Amino acid sequence: MNSGLFSGAVGLYDGFYGGFGGGHGPEHGFGQQLGASTSSVLLDGETGELGAAAAADVPKRKGGGREEKAATALRSHSEAERRRRERINAHLATLRSMLPCTDKMDKAALLAEVINHVKKLKSEAARVGKHCPVPSGADEVTVEVVQQPQESPHHDRTGAAFLVKATLSCGDGCADLFADVRRALQPLAPRVVGSEVTTLGGRVRITVAMSREGAVTAASVHQALDSVLDRVASAAAAFEFSPRDSLLAGNKRRRVSTFDSSSSSC
DNA sequence: TAAGAGATTTAGTCGGGTAC
DNA sequence: GTACCCGACTAAATCTCTTA
């Protein structure tokens, strides 16, 4: 059963190539006219292997080796395409399994659903991030001076009216990050009244609140934590450009489509 | 409601282009 | 030269709509 659309397309094709259409089989196909130049002649439709009958039809004459070579290339090409399709379908199946109620969806609808889901997750993450002390996406140090509440239990003990509240956000790849922060602040001899560590999605956020007294100023604390951030950044860079990673990166070919290039700027 | 026609989806094939 | 990607195409299967 063929559609009118396809029939029309075939008709167009016929006119353009002067009789290419009229059947995809070996009897009428382009391949037959050119000898054994297409796999529609040589390949068994189901297995992709050389069918016995078709193989018998291959003329054994001068240049037969070349034809055999071409047939082998076509076969491996078909198999490569099959593997490629399998890979695409496997990833689509993975996506399907990650979302509910996608069993009946076709591929296009599934992709649309995945896009919607990712958008939803991103907006939700942004919303949650506004109200919770989750690590920011950027490696950064923020320092602020806040007035210590009178009713604070630390107010009387420290006698300081202001707190220096410092926050460091970065990747959590560095195992002794907290020790680094302690070491960096140690020369300032801070009187720490509170600290908090939050990790999320490979990011860490360390918040330390100290009395603003002695050497503890917004500037000195900022400088100390900046040095920690520098160490983290150089450690991350060293990891990123390790020989193993660059080797792996080199094995993968990059192809930038129109869609990729436009979306990468977002 | 069943049958038929048209529309849509999917898999397979082919040839050309490209990066390595 | 090779492996991979991609667009164009066909055939088959399946879905949807219309009509008797």
mmCIF file of C-alpha atoms (C1' of nucleotides) in Angstrom:
data_model
loop_
_atom_site.group_PDB
_atom_site.id
_atom_site.type_symbol
_atom_site.label_atom_id
_atom_site.label_comp_id
_atom_site.label_asym_id
_atom_site.label_seq_id
_atom_site.Cartn_x
_atom_site.Cartn_y
_atom_site.Cartn_z
ATOM 1 C CA MET A 1 0.000 0.000 0.000
ATOM 2 C CA ASN A 2 1.461 3.261 -1.052
ATOM 3 C CA SER A 3 0.315 6.772 -0.389
ATOM 4 C CA GLY A 4 -0.563 9.395 -2.926
ATOM 5 C CA LEU A 5 2.251 11.477 -1.587
ATOM 6 C CA PHE A 6 4.781 8.782 -2.267
ATOM 7 C CA SER A 7 3.246 7.970 -5.602
ATOM 8 C CA GLY A 8 3.689 11.575 -6.561
ATOM 9 C CA ALA A 9 7.261 11.551 -5.373
ATOM 10 C CA VAL A 10 7.985 8.438 -7.384
ATOM 11 C CA GLY A 11 6.479 10.002 -10.460
ATOM 12 C CA LEU A 12 8.714 13.007 -10.061
ATOM 13 C CA TYR A 13 11.682 10.767 -9.614
ATOM 14 C CA ASP A 14 10.799 8.835 -12.734
ATOM 15 C CA GLY A 15 10.677 11.955 -14.780
ATOM 16 C CA PHE A 16 13.938 13.255 -13.452
ATOM 17 C CA TYR A 17 16.036 10.141 -13.804
ATOM 18 C CA GLY A 18 14.263 8.691 -16.787
ATOM 19 C CA GLY A 19 13.029 5.420 -15.346
ATOM 20 C CA PHE A 20 14.776 5.019 -12.070
ATOM 21 C CA GLY A 21 11.498 4.195 -10.339
ATOM 22 C CA GLY A 22 8.985 1.504 -11.116
ATOM 23 C CA GLY A 23 10.207 -0.830 -8.416
ATOM 24 C CA HIS A 24 13.047 -1.027 -5.970
ATOM 25 C CA GLY A 25 13.765 -4.684 -6.614
ATOM 26 C CA PRO A 26 16.518 -6.239 -8.663
ATOM 27 C CA GLU A 27 14.307 -6.619 -11.738
ATOM 28 C CA HIS A 28 13.820 -2.922 -12.347
ATOM 29 C CA GLY A 29 16.297 -1.230 -10.130
ATOM 30 C CA PHE A 30 19.145 1.011 -11.064
ATOM 31 C CA GLY A 31 21.496 -1.529 -9.584
ATOM 32 C CA GLN A 32 20.585 -4.179 -12.095
ATOM 33 C CA GLN A 33 21.223 -1.859 -14.964
ATOM 34 C CA LEU A 34 24.689 -1.148 -13.739
ATOM 35 C CA GLY A 35 25.515 -4.706 -12.912
ATOM 36 C CA ALA A 36 26.299 -5.467 -9.293
ATOM 37 C CA SER A 37 26.759 -1.937 -8.148
ATOM 38 C CA THR A 38 24.086 -1.697 -5.470
ATOM 39 C CA SER A 39 23.285 -3.778 -2.473
ATOM 40 C CA SER A 40 19.674 -4.115 -3.563
ATOM 41 C CA VAL A 41 21.078 -6.679 -5.955
ATOM 42 C CA LEU A 42 23.675 -8.209 -3.724
ATOM 43 C CA LEU A 43 22.352 -8.102 -0.239
ATOM 44 C CA ASP A 44 19.835 -10.301 1.405
ATOM 45 C CA GLY A 45 17.248 -7.840 2.643
ATOM 46 C CA GLU A 46 16.906 -9.324 6.117
ATOM 47 C CA THR A 47 20.411 -10.252 7.135
ATOM 48 C CA GLY A 48 22.526 -7.978 5.046
ATOM 49 C CA GLU A 49 24.520 -10.984 3.923
ATOM 50 C CA LEU A 50 25.238 -11.948 0.364
ATOM 51 C CA GLY A 51 22.251 -13.954 -0.829
ATOM 52 C CA ALA A 52 23.157 -17.160 -2.641
ATOM 53 C CA ALA A 53 20.997 -16.423 -5.674
ATOM 54 C CA ALA A 54 22.139 -12.857 -5.913
ATOM 55 C CA ALA A 55 25.731 -13.913 -5.460
ATOM 56 C CA ALA A 56 25.336 -16.386 -8.310
ATOM 57 C CA ASP A 57 24.143 -13.552 -10.532
ATOM 58 C CA VAL A 58 27.322 -11.590 -10.042
ATOM 59 C CA PRO A 59 29.169 -11.900 -13.316
ATOM 60 C CA LYS A 60 32.536 -13.570 -12.966
ATOM 61 C CA ARG A 61 34.631 -11.606 -15.390
ATOM 62 C CA LYS A 62 37.556 -9.286 -15.484
ATOM 63 C CA GLY A 63 37.163 -6.768 -12.670
ATOM 64 C CA GLY A 64 35.213 -9.218 -10.512
ATOM 65 C CA GLY A 65 37.595 -8.495 -7.663
ATOM 66 C CA ARG A 66 36.722 -4.859 -7.816
ATOM 67 C CA GLU A 67 33.022 -5.668 -7.719
ATOM 68 C CA GLU A 68 33.546 -7.959 -4.776
ATOM 69 C CA LYS A 69 35.386 -5.158 -3.041
ATOM 70 C CA ALA A 70 32.545 -2.768 -3.774
ATOM 71 C CA ALA A 71 30.031 -5.291 -2.479
ATOM 72 C CA THR A 72 32.021 -5.674 0.731
ATOM 73 C CA ALA A 73 32.131 -1.911 1.153
ATOM 74 C CA LEU A 74 28.385 -1.651 0.631
ATOM 75 C CA ARG A 75 27.767 -4.440 3.123
ATOM 76 C CA SER A 76 29.908 -2.842 5.794
ATOM 77 C CA HIS A 77 28.275 0.489 5.046
ATOM 78 C CA SER A 78 24.820 -0.996 5.545
ATOM 79 C CA GLU A 79 25.942 -2.597 8.779
ATOM 80 C CA ALA A 80 27.447 0.658 9.993
ATOM 81 C CA GLU A 81 24.184 2.412 9.245
ATOM 82 C CA ARG A 82 22.294 -0.288 11.101
ATOM 83 C CA ARG A 83 24.570 0.127 14.123
ATOM 84 C CA ARG A 84 24.095 3.866 13.952
ATOM 85 C CA ARG A 85 20.332 3.503 13.937
ATOM 86 C CA GLU A 86 20.557 1.071 16.833
ATOM 87 C CA ARG A 87 22.628 3.552 18.768
ATOM 88 C CA ILE A 88 20.130 6.331 18.147
ATOM 89 C CA ASN A 89 17.223 4.092 19.109
ATOM 90 C CA ALA A 90 18.993 2.906 22.240
ATOM 91 C CA HIS A 91 19.430 6.477 23.421
ATOM 92 C CA LEU A 92 15.825 7.241 22.590
ATOM 93 C CA ALA A 93 14.793 4.183 24.597
ATOM 94 C CA THR A 94 16.848 5.461 27.517
ATOM 95 C CA LEU A 95 15.090 8.797 27.328
ATOM 96 C CA ARG A 96 11.762 7.008 27.103
ATOM 97 C CA SER A 97 12.507 5.043 30.247
ATOM 98 C CA MET A 98 13.392 8.232 32.116
ATOM 99 C CA LEU A 99 10.039 9.903 31.536
ATOM 100 C CA PRO A 100 6.603 8.630 32.492
ATOM 101 C CA CYS A 101 3.813 8.041 29.989
ATOM 102 C CA THR A 102 6.058 8.018 26.933
ATOM 103 C CA ASP A 103 5.400 4.425 25.882
ATOM 104 C CA LYS A 104 2.987 5.344 23.126
ATOM 105 C CA MET A 105 4.859 8.366 21.878
ATOM 106 C CA ASP A 106 6.650 8.358 18.574
ATOM 107 C CA LYS A 107 10.215 9.607 18.412
ATOM 108 C CA ALA A 108 9.406 13.205 17.585
ATOM 109 C CA ALA A 109 6.859 13.459 20.381
ATOM 110 C CA LEU A 110 9.312 11.831 22.765
ATOM 111 C CA LEU A 111 12.004 14.381 21.948
ATOM 112 C CA ALA A 112 9.511 17.209 22.370
ATOM 113 C CA GLU A 113 8.547 15.783 25.767
ATOM 114 C CA VAL A 114 12.199 15.521 26.799
ATOM 115 C CA ILE A 115 12.780 19.145 25.812
ATOM 116 C CA ASN A 116 9.789 20.249 27.862
ATOM 117 C CA HIS A 117 10.954 18.189 30.803
ATOM 118 C CA VAL A 118 14.464 19.628 30.741
ATOM 119 C CA LYS A 119 13.054 23.156 30.526
ATOM 120 C CA LYS A 120 10.821 22.423 33.492
ATOM 121 C CA LEU A 121 13.693 21.015 35.522
ATOM 122 C CA LYS A 122 15.866 24.021 34.740
ATOM 123 C CA SER A 123 13.242 26.515 35.815
ATOM 124 C CA GLU A 124 12.543 24.472 38.921
ATOM 125 C CA ALA A 125 16.238 24.385 39.779
ATOM 126 C CA ALA A 126 16.434 28.140 39.332
ATOM 127 C CA ARG A 127 13.409 28.632 41.557
ATOM 128 C CA VAL A 128 14.751 26.365 44.304
ATOM 129 C CA GLY A 129 18.154 27.992 44.069
ATOM 130 C CA LYS A 130 16.667 31.349 44.916
ATOM 131 C CA HIS A 131 15.369 30.182 48.267
ATOM 132 C CA CYS A 132 17.984 27.655 49.316
ATOM 133 C CA PRO A 133 21.708 28.087 49.953
ATOM 134 C CA VAL A 134 22.662 25.908 47.030
ATOM 135 C CA PRO A 135 26.046 26.367 45.383
ATOM 136 C CA SER A 136 26.031 28.807 42.483
ATOM 137 C CA GLY A 137 27.018 27.701 39.014
ATOM 138 C CA ALA A 138 30.105 29.911 38.948
ATOM 139 C CA ASP A 139 33.313 29.636 40.937
ATOM 140 C CA GLU A 140 33.129 32.706 43.086
ATOM 141 C CA VAL A 141 33.787 34.311 46.439
ATOM 142 C CA THR A 142 31.315 36.704 47.987
ATOM 143 C CA VAL A 143 31.911 38.586 51.194
ATOM 144 C CA GLU A 144 29.447 40.784 52.995
ATOM 145 C CA VAL A 145 29.444 42.608 56.268
ATOM 146 C CA VAL A 146 26.227 42.188 58.198
ATOM 147 C CA GLN A 147 25.108 43.639 61.470
ATOM 148 C CA GLN A 148 24.979 41.055 64.185
ATOM 149 C CA PRO A 149 21.515 40.836 65.755
ATOM 150 C CA GLN A 150 21.395 41.980 69.353
ATOM 151 C CA GLU A 151 19.687 38.770 70.358
ATOM 152 C CA SER A 152 22.430 36.692 68.740
ATOM 153 C CA PRO A 153 24.026 34.297 71.215
ATOM 154 C CA HIS A 154 27.397 35.339 69.811
ATOM 155 C CA HIS A 155 26.807 39.037 70.294
ATOM 156 C CA ASP A 156 27.708 39.123 73.929
ATOM 157 C CA ARG A 157 30.459 36.542 73.674
ATOM 158 C CA THR A 158 32.414 38.282 70.903
ATOM 159 C CA GLY A 159 31.462 41.800 71.666
ATOM 160 C CA ALA A 160 31.547 42.603 67.935
ATOM 161 C CA ALA A 161 28.596 44.389 66.418
ATOM 162 C CA PHE A 162 29.321 43.233 62.834
ATOM 163 C CA LEU A 163 29.905 39.902 61.158
ATOM 164 C CA VAL A 164 31.896 39.168 58.036
ATOM 165 C CA LYS A 165 29.963 36.565 56.142
ATOM 166 C CA ALA A 166 32.036 34.889 53.425
ATOM 167 C CA THR A 167 30.797 32.410 50.858
ATOM 168 C CA LEU A 168 32.907 30.310 48.512
ATOM 169 C CA SER A 169 31.254 28.400 45.653
ATOM 170 C CA CYS A 170 33.188 25.995 43.449
ATOM 171 C CA GLY A 171 33.331 22.414 42.184
ATOM 172 C CA ASP A 172 33.613 19.762 44.856
ATOM 173 C CA GLY A 173 36.423 17.890 43.114
ATOM 174 C CA CYS A 174 38.948 19.111 45.666
ATOM 175 C CA ALA A 175 38.938 16.697 48.592
ATOM 176 C CA ASP A 176 40.462 18.966 51.243
ATOM 177 C CA LEU A 177 38.634 22.142 50.328
ATOM 178 C CA PHE A 178 37.391 22.796 53.822
ATOM 179 C CA ALA A 179 40.908 22.400 55.221
ATOM 180 C CA ASP A 180 42.142 24.827 52.558
ATOM 181 C CA VAL A 181 39.605 27.416 53.672
ATOM 182 C CA ARG A 182 40.670 26.971 57.285
ATOM 183 C CA ARG A 183 44.335 27.330 56.387
ATOM 184 C CA ALA A 184 43.647 30.445 54.332
ATOM 185 C CA LEU A 185 41.701 32.139 57.118
ATOM 186 C CA GLN A 186 44.038 31.045 59.922
ATOM 187 C CA PRO A 187 46.456 34.033 59.651
ATOM 188 C CA LEU A 188 43.500 36.352 60.290
ATOM 189 C CA ALA A 189 42.782 34.578 63.581
ATOM 190 C CA PRO A 190 39.049 34.806 63.000
ATOM 191 C CA ARG A 191 36.446 34.282 65.674
ATOM 192 C CA VAL A 192 34.055 32.006 63.758
ATOM 193 C CA VAL A 193 30.462 32.173 64.896
ATOM 194 C CA GLY A 194 28.995 29.858 62.326
ATOM 195 C CA SER A 195 29.702 27.863 59.192
ATOM 196 C CA GLU A 196 27.746 25.902 56.670
ATOM 197 C CA VAL A 197 28.646 23.517 53.877
ATOM 198 C CA THR A 198 26.223 22.669 51.085
ATOM 199 C CA THR A 199 26.924 20.355 48.167
ATOM 200 C CA LEU A 200 24.734 19.803 45.153
ATOM 201 C CA GLY A 201 25.356 18.314 41.746
ATOM 202 C CA GLY A 202 29.147 18.343 42.009
ATOM 203 C CA ARG A 203 29.197 21.867 43.421
ATOM 204 C CA VAL A 204 30.034 22.933 46.933
ATOM 205 C CA ARG A 205 29.271 26.100 48.834
ATOM 206 C CA ILE A 206 31.074 26.950 52.061
ATOM 207 C CA THR A 207 29.782 29.795 54.187
ATOM 208 C CA VAL A 208 31.714 31.099 57.165
ATOM 209 C CA ALA A 209 30.495 33.844 59.469
ATOM 210 C CA MET A 210 33.145 35.609 61.593
ATOM 211 C CA SER A 211 33.198 38.560 63.944
ATOM 212 C CA ARG A 212 34.595 41.647 62.259
ATOM 213 C CA GLU A 213 37.496 42.325 64.553
ATOM 214 C CA GLY A 214 41.265 42.385 64.451
ATOM 215 C CA ALA A 215 42.607 41.359 61.046
ATOM 216 C CA VAL A 216 39.206 40.116 59.926
ATOM 217 C CA THR A 217 37.879 42.570 57.367
ATOM 218 C CA ALA A 218 35.839 42.063 54.237
ATOM 219 C CA ALA A 219 38.924 42.714 52.107
ATOM 220 C CA SER A 220 41.265 40.385 53.981
ATOM 221 C CA VAL A 221 38.731 37.564 54.009
ATOM 222 C CA HIS A 222 38.021 38.062 50.317
ATOM 223 C CA GLN A 223 41.725 37.902 49.537
ATOM 224 C CA ALA A 224 42.185 34.754 51.603
ATOM 225 C CA LEU A 225 39.309 32.932 49.907
ATOM 226 C CA ASP A 226 40.373 34.141 46.471
ATOM 227 C CA SER A 227 43.651 32.308 47.004
ATOM 228 C CA VAL A 228 41.689 29.144 47.768
ATOM 229 C CA LEU A 229 39.672 29.596 44.596
ATOM 230 C CA ASP A 230 42.857 30.028 42.578
ATOM 231 C CA ARG A 231 44.225 26.754 43.911
ATOM 232 C CA VAL A 232 40.960 24.978 43.108
ATOM 233 C CA ALA A 233 40.962 26.396 39.585
ATOM 234 C CA SER A 234 44.530 25.327 38.855
ATOM 235 C CA ALA A 235 43.846 21.858 40.267
ATOM 236 C CA ALA A 236 40.785 21.553 38.041
ATOM 237 C CA ALA A 237 42.745 22.713 35.000
ATOM 238 C CA ALA A 238 45.450 20.125 35.664
ATOM 239 C CA PHE A 239 42.790 17.403 35.825
ATOM 240 C CA GLU A 240 41.089 18.605 32.693
ATOM 241 C CA PHE A 241 44.237 18.482 30.591
ATOM 242 C CA SER A 242 45.534 15.172 31.825
ATOM 243 C CA PRO A 243 47.081 13.026 29.041
ATOM 244 C CA ARG A 244 44.330 10.424 29.333
ATOM 245 C CA ASP A 245 41.592 12.970 28.851
ATOM 246 C CA SER A 246 43.231 14.661 25.924
ATOM 247 C CA LEU A 247 43.713 11.257 24.310
ATOM 248 C CA LEU A 248 40.047 10.460 24.721
ATOM 249 C CA ALA A 249 39.055 13.830 23.387
ATOM 250 C CA GLY A 250 41.291 13.305 20.401
ATOM 251 C CA ASN A 251 39.599 10.026 19.527
ATOM 252 C CA LYS A 252 36.220 11.660 19.248
ATOM 253 C CA ARG A 253 35.499 13.536 16.101
ATOM 254 C CA ARG A 254 33.648 16.761 16.444
ATOM 255 C CA ARG A 255 30.961 17.861 14.103
ATOM 256 C CA VAL A 256 29.216 21.130 14.700
ATOM 257 C CA SER A 257 25.777 21.332 13.222
ATOM 258 C CA THR A 258 23.834 24.523 12.710
ATOM 259 C CA PHE A 259 21.745 23.659 15.742
ATOM 260 C CA ASP A 260 24.795 22.997 17.914
ATOM 261 C CA SER A 261 26.527 26.203 17.032
ATOM 262 C CA SER A 262 23.480 28.327 17.671
ATOM 263 C CA SER A 263 22.589 26.639 20.941
ATOM 264 C CA SER A 264 26.144 26.784 22.249
ATOM 265 C CA SER A 265 25.957 30.527 22.377
ATOM 266 C CA CYS A 266 23.071 30.377 24.807
ATOM 267 C "C1'" DT B 1 -19.329 -1.383 11.843
ATOM 268 C "C1'" DA B 2 -16.322 -2.964 8.283
ATOM 269 C "C1'" DA B 3 -13.703 -1.673 4.350
ATOM 270 C "C1'" DG B 4 -10.967 1.315 1.896
ATOM 271 C "C1'" DA B 5 -8.167 5.434 1.220
ATOM 272 C "C1'" DG B 6 -4.992 8.543 2.808
ATOM 273 C "C1'" DA B 7 -1.542 10.014 6.315
ATOM 274 C "C1'" DT B 8 2.127 8.997 9.305
ATOM 275 C "C1'" DT B 9 5.937 6.443 11.227
ATOM 276 C "C1'" DT B 10 9.749 3.435 10.942
ATOM 277 C "C1'" DA B 11 13.505 0.724 9.083
ATOM 278 C "C1'" DG B 12 16.531 -0.006 5.444
ATOM 279 C "C1'" DT B 13 19.392 1.573 1.534
ATOM 280 C "C1'" DC B 14 22.263 4.634 -1.078
ATOM 281 C "C1'" DG B 15 25.417 8.213 -2.284
ATOM 282 C "C1'" DG B 16 27.862 12.244 -1.040
ATOM 283 C "C1'" DG B 17 30.445 14.940 2.267
ATOM 284 C "C1'" DT B 18 33.851 15.383 5.900
ATOM 285 C "C1'" DA B 19 37.209 14.677 9.640
ATOM 286 C "C1'" DC B 20 40.991 12.087 10.967
ATOM 287 C "C1'" DG C 1 41.559 5.134 3.009
ATOM 288 C "C1'" DT C 2 38.297 4.685 6.519
ATOM 289 C "C1'" DA C 3 34.641 5.612 9.559
ATOM 290 C "C1'" DC C 4 30.999 8.261 10.424
ATOM 291 C "C1'" DC C 5 27.183 11.536 9.524
ATOM 292 C "C1'" DC C 6 23.364 13.081 6.933
ATOM 293 C "C1'" DG C 7 19.767 13.835 3.494
ATOM 294 C "C1'" DA C 8 16.930 11.650 0.180
ATOM 295 C "C1'" DC C 9 14.462 7.961 -1.024
ATOM 296 C "C1'" DT C 10 11.486 3.425 -0.852
ATOM 297 C "C1'" DA C 11 8.666 -0.112 1.215
ATOM 298 C "C1'" DA C 12 6.055 -1.811 4.808
ATOM 299 C "C1'" DA C 13 3.430 -1.310 8.869
ATOM 300 C "C1'" DT C 14 0.260 1.198 11.426
ATOM 301 C "C1'" DC C 15 -2.959 4.772 12.438
ATOM 302 C "C1'" DT C 16 -6.908 7.781 11.302
ATOM 303 C "C1'" DC C 17 -10.689 9.266 8.847
ATOM 304 C "C1'" DT C 18 -14.543 8.659 5.688
ATOM 305 C "C1'" DT C 19 -18.258 6.310 3.604
ATOM 306 C "C1'" DA C 20 -21.520 2.827 2.461
#
